[in-house]
Every structure is written in C-alpha cells, then in structure tokens.
PDB file of C-alpha atoms in Angstrom:
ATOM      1  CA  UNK T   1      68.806  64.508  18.553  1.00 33.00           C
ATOM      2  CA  UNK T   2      72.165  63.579  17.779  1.00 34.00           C
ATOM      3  CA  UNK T   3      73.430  60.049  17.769  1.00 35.00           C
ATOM      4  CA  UNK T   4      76.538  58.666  18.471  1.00 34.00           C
ATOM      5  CA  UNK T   5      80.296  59.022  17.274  1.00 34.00           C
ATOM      6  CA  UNK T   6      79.819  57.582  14.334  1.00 33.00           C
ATOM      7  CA  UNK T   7      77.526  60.158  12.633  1.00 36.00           C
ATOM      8  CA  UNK T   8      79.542  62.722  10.584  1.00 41.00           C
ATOM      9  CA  UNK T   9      78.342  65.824   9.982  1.00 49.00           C
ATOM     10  CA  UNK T  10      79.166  67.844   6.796  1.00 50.00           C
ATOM     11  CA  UNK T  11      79.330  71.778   6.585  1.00 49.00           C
ATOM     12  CA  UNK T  12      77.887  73.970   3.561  1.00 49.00           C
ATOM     13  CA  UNK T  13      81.679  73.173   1.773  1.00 48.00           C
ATOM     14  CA  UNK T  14      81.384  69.836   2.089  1.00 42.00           C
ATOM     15  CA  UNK T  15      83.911  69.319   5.011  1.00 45.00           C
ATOM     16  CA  UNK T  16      83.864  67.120   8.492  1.00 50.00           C
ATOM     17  CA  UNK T  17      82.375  69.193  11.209  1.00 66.00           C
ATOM     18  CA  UNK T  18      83.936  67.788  14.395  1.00 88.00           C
ATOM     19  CA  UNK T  19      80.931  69.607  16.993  1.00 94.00           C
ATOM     20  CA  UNK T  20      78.214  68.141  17.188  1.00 96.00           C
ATOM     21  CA  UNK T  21      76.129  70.219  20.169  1.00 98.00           C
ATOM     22  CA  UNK T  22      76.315  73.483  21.044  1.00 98.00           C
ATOM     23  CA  UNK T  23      75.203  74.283  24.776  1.00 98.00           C
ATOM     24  CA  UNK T  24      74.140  77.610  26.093  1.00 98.00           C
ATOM     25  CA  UNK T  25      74.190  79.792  29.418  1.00 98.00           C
ATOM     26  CA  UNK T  26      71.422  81.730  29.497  1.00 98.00           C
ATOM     27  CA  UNK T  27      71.698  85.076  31.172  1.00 96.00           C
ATOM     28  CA  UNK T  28      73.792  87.547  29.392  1.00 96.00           C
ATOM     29  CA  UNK T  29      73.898  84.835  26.255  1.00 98.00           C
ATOM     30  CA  UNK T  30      71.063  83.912  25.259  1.00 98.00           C
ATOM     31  CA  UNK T  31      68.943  87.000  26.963  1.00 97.00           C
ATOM     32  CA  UNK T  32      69.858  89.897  29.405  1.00 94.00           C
ATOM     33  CA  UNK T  33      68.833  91.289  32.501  1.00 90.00           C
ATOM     34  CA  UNK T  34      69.810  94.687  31.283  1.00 87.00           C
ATOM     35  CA  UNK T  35      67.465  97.155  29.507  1.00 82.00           C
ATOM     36  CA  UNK T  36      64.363  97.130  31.298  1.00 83.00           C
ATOM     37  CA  UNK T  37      63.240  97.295  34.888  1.00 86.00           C
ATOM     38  CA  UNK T  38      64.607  95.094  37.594  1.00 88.00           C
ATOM     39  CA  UNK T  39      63.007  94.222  40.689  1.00 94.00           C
ATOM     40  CA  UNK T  40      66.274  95.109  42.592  1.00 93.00           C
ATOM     41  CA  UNK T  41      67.296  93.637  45.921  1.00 95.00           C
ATOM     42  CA  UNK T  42      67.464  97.226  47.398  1.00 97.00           C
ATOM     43  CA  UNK T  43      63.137  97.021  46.567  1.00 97.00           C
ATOM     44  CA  UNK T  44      63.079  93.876  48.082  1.00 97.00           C
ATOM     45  CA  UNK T  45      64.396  95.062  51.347  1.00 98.00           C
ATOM     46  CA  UNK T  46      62.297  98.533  51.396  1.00 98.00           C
ATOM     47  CA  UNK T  47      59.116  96.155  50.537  1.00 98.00           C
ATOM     48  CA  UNK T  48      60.289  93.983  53.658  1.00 97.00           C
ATOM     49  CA  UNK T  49      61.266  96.987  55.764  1.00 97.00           C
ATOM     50  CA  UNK T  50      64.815  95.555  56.935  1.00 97.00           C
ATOM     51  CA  UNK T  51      68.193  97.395  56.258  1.00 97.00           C
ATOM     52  CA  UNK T  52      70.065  95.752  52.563  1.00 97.00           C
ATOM     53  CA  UNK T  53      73.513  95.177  54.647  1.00 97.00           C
ATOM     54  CA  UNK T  54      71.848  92.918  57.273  1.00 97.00           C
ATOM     55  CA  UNK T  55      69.667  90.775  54.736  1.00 98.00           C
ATOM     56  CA  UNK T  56      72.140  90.460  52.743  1.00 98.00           C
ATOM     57  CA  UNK T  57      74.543  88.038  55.053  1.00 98.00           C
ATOM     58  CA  UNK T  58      71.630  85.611  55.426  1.00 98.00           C
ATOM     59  CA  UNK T  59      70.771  85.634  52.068  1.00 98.00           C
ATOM     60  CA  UNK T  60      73.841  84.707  50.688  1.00 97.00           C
ATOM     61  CA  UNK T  61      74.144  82.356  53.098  1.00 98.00           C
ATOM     62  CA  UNK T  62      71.861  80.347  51.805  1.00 97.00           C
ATOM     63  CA  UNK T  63      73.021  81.132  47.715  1.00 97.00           C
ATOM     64  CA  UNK T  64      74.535  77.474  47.165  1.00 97.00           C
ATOM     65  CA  UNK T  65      71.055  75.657  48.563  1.00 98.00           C
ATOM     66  CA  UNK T  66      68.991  78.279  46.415  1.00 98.00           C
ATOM     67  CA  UNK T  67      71.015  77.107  43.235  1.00 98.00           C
ATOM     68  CA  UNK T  68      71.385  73.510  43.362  1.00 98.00           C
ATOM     69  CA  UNK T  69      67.489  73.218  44.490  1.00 98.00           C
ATOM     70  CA  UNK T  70      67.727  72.639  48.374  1.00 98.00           C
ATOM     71  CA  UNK T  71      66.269  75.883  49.026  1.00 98.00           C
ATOM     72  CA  UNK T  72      62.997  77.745  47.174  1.00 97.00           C
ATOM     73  CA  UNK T  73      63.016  81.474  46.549  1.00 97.00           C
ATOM     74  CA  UNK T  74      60.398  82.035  48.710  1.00 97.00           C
ATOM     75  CA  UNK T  75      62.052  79.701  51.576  1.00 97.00           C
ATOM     76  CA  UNK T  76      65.506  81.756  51.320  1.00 97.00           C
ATOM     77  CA  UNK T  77      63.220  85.104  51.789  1.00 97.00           C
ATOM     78  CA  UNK T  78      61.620  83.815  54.824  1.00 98.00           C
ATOM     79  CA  UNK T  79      64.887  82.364  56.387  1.00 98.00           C
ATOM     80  CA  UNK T  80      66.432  85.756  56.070  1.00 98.00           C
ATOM     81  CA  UNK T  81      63.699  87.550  57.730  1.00 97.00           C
ATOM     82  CA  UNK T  82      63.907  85.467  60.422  1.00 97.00           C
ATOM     83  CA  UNK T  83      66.838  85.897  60.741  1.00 98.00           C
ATOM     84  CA  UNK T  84      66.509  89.664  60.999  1.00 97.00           C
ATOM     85  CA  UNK T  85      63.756  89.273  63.741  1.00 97.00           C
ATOM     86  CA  UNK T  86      61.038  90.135  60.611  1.00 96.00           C
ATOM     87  CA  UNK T  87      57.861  88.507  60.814  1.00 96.00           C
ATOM     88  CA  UNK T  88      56.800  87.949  56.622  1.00 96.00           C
ATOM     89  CA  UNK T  89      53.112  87.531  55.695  1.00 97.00           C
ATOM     90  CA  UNK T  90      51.767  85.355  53.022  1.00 97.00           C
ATOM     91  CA  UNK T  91      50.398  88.131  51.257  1.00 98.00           C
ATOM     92  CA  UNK T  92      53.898  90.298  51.335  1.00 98.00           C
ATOM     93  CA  UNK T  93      55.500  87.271  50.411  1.00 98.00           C
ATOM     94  CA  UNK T  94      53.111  86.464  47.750  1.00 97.00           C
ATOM     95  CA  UNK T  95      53.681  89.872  46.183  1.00 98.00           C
ATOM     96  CA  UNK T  96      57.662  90.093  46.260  1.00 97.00           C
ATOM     97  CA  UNK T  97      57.394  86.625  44.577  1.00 96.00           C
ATOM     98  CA  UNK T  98      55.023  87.773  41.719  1.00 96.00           C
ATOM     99  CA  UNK T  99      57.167  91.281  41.052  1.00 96.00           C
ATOM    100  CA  UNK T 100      60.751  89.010  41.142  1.00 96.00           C
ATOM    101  CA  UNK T 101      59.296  86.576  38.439  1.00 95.00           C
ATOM    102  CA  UNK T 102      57.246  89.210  36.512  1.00 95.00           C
ATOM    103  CA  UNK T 103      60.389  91.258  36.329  1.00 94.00           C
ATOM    104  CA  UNK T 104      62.440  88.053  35.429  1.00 94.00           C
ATOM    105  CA  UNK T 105      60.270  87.518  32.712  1.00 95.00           C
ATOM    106  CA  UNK T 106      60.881  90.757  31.282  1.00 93.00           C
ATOM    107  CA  UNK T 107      64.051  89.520  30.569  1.00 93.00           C
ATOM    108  CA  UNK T 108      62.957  86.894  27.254  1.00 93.00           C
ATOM    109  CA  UNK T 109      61.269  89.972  25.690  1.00 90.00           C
ATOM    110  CA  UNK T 110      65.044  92.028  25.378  1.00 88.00           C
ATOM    111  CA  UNK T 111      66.282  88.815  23.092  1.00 93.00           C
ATOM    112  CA  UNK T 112      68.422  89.904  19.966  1.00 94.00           C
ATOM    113  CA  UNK T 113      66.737  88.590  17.206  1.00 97.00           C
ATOM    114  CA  UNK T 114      70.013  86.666  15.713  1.00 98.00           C
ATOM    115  CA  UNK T 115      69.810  84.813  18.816  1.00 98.00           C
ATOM    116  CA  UNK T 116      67.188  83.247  17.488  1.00 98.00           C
ATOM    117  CA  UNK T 117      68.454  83.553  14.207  1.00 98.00           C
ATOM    118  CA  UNK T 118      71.314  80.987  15.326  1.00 98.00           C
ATOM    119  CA  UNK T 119      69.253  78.909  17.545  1.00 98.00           C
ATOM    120  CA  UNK T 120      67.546  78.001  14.091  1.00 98.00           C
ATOM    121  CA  UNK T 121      70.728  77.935  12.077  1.00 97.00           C
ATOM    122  CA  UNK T 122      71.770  75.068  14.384  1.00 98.00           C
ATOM    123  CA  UNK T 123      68.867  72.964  14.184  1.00 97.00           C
ATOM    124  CA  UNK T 124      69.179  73.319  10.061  1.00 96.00           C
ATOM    125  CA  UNK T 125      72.535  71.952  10.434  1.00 96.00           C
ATOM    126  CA  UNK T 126      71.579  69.112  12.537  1.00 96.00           C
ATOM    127  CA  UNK T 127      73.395  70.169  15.524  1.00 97.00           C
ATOM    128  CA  UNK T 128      71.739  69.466  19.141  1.00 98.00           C
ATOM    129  CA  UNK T 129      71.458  72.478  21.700  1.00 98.00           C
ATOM    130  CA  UNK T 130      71.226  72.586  25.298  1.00 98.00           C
ATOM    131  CA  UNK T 131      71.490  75.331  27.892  1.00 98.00           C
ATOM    132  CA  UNK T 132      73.104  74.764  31.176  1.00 98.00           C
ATOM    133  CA  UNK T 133      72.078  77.612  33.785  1.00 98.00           C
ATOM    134  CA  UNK T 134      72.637  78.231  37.240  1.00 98.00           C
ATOM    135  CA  UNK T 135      69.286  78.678  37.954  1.00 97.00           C
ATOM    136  CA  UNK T 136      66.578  79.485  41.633  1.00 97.00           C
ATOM    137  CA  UNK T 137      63.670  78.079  41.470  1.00 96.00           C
ATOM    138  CA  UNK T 138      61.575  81.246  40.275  1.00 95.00           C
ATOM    139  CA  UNK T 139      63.690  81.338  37.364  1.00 96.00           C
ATOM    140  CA  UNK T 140      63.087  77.774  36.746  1.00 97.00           C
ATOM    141  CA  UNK T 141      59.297  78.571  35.858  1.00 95.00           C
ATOM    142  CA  UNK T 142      60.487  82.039  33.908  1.00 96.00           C
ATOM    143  CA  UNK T 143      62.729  80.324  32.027  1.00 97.00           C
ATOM    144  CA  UNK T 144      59.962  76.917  30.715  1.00 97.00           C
ATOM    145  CA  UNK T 145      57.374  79.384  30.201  1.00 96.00           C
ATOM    146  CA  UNK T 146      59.696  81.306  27.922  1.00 96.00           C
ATOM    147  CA  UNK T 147      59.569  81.415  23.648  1.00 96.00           C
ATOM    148  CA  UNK T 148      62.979  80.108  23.552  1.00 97.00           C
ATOM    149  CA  UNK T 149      62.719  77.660  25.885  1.00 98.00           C
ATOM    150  CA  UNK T 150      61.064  75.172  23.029  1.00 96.00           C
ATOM    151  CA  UNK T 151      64.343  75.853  20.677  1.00 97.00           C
ATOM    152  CA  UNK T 152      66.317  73.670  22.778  1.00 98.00           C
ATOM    153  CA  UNK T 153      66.841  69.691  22.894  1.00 98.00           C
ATOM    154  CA  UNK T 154      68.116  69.608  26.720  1.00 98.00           C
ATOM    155  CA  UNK T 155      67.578  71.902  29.501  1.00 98.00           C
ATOM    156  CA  UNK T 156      70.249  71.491  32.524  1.00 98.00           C
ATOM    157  CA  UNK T 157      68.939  73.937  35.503  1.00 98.00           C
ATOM    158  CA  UNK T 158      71.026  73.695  38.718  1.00 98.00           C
ATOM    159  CA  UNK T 159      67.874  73.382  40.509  1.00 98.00           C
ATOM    160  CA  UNK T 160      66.605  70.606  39.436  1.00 98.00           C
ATOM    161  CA  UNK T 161      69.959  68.271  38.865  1.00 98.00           C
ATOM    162  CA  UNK T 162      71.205  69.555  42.132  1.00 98.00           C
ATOM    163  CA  UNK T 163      74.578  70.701  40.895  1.00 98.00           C
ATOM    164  CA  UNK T 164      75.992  73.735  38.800  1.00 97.00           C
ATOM    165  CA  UNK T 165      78.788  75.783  36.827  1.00 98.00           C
ATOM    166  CA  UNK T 166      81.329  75.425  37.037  1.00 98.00           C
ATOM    167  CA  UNK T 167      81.621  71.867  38.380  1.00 98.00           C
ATOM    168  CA  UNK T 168      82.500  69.333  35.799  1.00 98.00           C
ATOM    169  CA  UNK T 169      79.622  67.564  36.706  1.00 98.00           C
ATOM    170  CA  UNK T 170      76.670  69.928  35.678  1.00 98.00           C
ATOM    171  CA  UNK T 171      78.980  69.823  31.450  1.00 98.00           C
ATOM    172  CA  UNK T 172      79.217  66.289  31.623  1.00 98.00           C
ATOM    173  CA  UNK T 173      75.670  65.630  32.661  1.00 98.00           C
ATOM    174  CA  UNK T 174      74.686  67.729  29.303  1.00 98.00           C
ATOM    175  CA  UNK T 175      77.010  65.897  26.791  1.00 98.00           C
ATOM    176  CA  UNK T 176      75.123  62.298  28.402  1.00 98.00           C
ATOM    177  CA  UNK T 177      71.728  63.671  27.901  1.00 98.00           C
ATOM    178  CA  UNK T 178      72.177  64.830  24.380  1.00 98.00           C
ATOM    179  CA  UNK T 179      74.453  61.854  23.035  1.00 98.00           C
ATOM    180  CA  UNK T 180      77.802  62.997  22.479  1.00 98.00           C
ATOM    181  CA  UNK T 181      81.099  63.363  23.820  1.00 98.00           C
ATOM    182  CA  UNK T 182      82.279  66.282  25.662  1.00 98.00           C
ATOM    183  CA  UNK T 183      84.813  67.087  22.980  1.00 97.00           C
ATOM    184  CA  UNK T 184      82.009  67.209  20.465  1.00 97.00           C
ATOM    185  CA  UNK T 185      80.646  69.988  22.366  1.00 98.00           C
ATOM    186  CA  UNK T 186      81.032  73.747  22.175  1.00 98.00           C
ATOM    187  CA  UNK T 187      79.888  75.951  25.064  1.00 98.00           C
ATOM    188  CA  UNK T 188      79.394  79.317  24.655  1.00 98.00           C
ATOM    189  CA  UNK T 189      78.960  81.831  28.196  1.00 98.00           C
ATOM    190  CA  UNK T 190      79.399  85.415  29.163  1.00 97.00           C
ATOM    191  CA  UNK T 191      82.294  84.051  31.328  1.00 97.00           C
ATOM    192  CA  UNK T 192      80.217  84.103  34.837  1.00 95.00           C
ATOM    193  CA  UNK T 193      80.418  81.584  37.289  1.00 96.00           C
ATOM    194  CA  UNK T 194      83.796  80.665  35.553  1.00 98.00           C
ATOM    195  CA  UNK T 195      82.037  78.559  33.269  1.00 98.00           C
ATOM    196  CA  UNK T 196      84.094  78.653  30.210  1.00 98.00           C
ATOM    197  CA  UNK T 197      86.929  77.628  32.383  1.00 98.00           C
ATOM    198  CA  UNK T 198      84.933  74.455  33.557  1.00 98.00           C
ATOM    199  CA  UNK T 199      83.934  73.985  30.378  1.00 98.00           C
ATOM    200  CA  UNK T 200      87.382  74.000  28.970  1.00 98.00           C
ATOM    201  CA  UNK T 201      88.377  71.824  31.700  1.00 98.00           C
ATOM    202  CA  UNK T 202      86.066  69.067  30.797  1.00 98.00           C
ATOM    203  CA  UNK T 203      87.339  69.073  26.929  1.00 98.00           C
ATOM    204  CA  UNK T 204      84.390  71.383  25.585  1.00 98.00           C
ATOM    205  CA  UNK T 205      85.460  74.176  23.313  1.00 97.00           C
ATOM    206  CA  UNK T 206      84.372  77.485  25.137  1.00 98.00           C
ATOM    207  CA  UNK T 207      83.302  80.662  23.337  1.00 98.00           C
ATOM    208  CA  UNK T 208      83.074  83.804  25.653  1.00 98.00           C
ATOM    209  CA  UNK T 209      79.617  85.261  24.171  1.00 98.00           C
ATOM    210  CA  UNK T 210      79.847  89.203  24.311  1.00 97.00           C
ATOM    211  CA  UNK T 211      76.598  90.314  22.188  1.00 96.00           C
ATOM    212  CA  UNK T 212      75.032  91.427  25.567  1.00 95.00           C
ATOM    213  CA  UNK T 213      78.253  92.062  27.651  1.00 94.00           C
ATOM    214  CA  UNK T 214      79.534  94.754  25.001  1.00 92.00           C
ATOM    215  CA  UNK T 215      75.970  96.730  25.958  1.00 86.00           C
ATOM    216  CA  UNK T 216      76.548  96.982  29.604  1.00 78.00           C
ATOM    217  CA  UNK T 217      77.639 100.530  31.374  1.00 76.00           C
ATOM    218  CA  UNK T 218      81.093  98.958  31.797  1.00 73.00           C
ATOM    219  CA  UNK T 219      81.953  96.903  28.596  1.00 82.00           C
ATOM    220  CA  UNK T 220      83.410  93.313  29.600  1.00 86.00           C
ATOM    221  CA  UNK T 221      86.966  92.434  28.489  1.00 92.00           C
ATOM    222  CA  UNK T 222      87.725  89.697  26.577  1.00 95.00           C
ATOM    223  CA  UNK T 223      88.830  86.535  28.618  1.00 96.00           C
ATOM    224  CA  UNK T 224      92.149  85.149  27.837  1.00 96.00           C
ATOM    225  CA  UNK T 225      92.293  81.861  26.297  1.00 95.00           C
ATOM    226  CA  UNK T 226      88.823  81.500  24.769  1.00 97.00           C
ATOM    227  CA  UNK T 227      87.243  82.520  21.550  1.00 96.00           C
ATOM    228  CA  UNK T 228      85.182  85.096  21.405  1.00 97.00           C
ATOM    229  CA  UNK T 229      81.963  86.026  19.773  1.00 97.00           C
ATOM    230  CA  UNK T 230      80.889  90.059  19.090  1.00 96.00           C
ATOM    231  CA  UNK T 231      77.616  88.368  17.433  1.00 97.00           C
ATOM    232  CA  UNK T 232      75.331  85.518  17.864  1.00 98.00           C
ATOM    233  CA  UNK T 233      76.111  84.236  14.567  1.00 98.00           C
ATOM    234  CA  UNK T 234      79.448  84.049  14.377  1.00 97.00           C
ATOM    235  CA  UNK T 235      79.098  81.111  16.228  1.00 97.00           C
ATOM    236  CA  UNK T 236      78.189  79.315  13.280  1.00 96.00           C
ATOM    237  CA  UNK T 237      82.116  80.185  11.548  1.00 92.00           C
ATOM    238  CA  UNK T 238      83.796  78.356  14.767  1.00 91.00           C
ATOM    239  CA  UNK T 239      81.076  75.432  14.269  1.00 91.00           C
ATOM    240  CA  UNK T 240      82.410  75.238  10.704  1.00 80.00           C
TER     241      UNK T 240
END
C-alpha cells in the first residue's frame, strides 16, 4: 500500500507520476450486468404474485436504507409485501434470495479480460486500487466471494460504511484508507449515481469508463467534462 506524499513514483520514461491510487465502481466498470440472464424485478413480482407497479413504490421507498446498510435485501422484500397485503414464506423468500445472488454472481464471469489485465498493470506500477460501490447487502457477499475481489487494496461498499456515491464522504473515506490525498487519486465510473461528478468535486481526476457502456442496446454518450476510456487499458496513458 501506498505511503504518504512524499513517495514519488516514476513512469516507464522515467517521469513524476502525480496519481498514486486508482479507485473503481464496479458495475458497468469493472464487470456488467449485461450479457447473461438477470433475475429481473418483473420475476420477482410473478414469483411473489403481486402486480410490478404496486411493489415497486414500496420498494423504492426503502432504496436509500437498502444502500447505506439500514435495510437487508431480504428485509426490503418483506416490507414491500406487507405492504401489498402479501403474506411471504421463508421458503419463497429463501428462493428469490438464492436466484437474485446466483444471478448476481453471473455477473464476475462476463469480465473483459484487460480488466484484469489493468488491475495487474497497476499493482506492477506500485499504484494502490480500491473500488467504491453502491452496494445491497446481497451484493455485498457476490461481490467478496468474487475472483477480482482479491485484486484490490480497499473495498468501500455503501453497506457497510453507511454512506454512498456521490456524497463526498464515501471518495474521501477511500483516499484515508489507502494513504493518499484525494488529488492523488483517479476514479474511473460508468457515470451512474453521478459519481464522476462527486468525484471531481472532491479533487479526484474522473475517467468515464465506457468498455461495457459502448456494448449496451443503447450506446452511452460521452459525459462532458471528463476523460474518457473506450478500453480498460488506456487507463494506464492518463496514469502516465
């Protein structure tokens, strides 16, 4: 891990490299949620048996407490059905959990292989990683059981530190963890949640990461006033 300011770190030409971390989102950066099967909230309500339009206004009610670890998965599922007069089983329950996280999983095995490829480039060049993620709490045990979990020096979940993108809180919080200034830092996001604007805001360079975007049925445009990246590794150019 990175010390302080005064370690200077030297590209491939010899020159002062001012960053010094680079910190991740996760989905639609580092891996996608498109490409294989989704356990979609339109099979969630047919499995509960109550209409989408209803459950949905209870369950994103409760989106903030789901993200910033007040409120479980599982608890946000059986608040809504209550809500809806729907009585929820521990074996129904049990099974919507299990096809949400085995779905969610699914996800780490669509990775672009110079994701990785970068994730290692960085650690050769002595640069600390992170990911910051606005995460629920079955993602949180996706995500840690994950191959590319163990690439990383710091892991920032909104869970589990109880705040998330894009409040300056959840950037800072990663810079302190890993040892450097925010400044130091480059973050590099899809652009959801407005993090590369919260980023930006705390003195981080942002890079709008469009490797997985650019696949999607409607290709993402670019987002004024940040870099962008087509490809995981040109990453490494704006680091040098």
């Amino acid at each position: 891990m990175i010390g302080n300011a005064q370690y200077f770190m030297i590209n491939n030409k010899g020159e002062y490299m001012k960053h010094k971390a680079v910190i991740f989102d996760l989905f639609e950066t580092l891996i996608t949620e498109w490409g294989h099967k989704k356990y979609t909230k339109n099979e969630m309500c047919a499995d509960l048996g109550i209409e989408r339009k209803i459950f949905d206004i209870y369950w994103e009610e409760k989106e903030q407490e789901r993200y910033i670890g007040k409120m479980t998965f599982e608890d946000s599922i059986l608040y809504a059905c209550k809500n809806c007069g729907k009585y929820v089983d521990n074996l129904l329950l049990s099974d919507i959990v299990d096809k949400r996280m085995t779905t969610k999983s699914k996800c780490f095995e669509y990775v672009i292989p110079d994701v990785f490829q970068l994730l290692r480039n960085l650690k050769a060049m002595g640069l600390s990683t992170a990911i910051i993620s606005n995460c629920s709490s079955e993602e949180v045990k996706v995500l840690k059981e994950s191959e590319i979990y163990k690439y990383f020096d710091e892991v920032i979940l909104s869970y589990e530190v109880h705040m998330k993108k894009p409040d300056a809180c959840i950037y800072e919080e990663a810079a302190k963890r890993l040892g450097v200034d925010l400044n130091e830092c480059i973050f590099v996001g899809d652009g959801g949640s407005n993090e590369l604007a919260g980023a930006k805001a705390v003195g981080m360079k942002a890079v709008q990461a469009k490797w997985y975007t650019n696949r999607l049925p409607q290709k993402r445009d670019n987002i004024d006033g940040f870099w962008v990246a087509e490809d995981p590794l040109d990453i490494i150019e704006y680091i040098e």
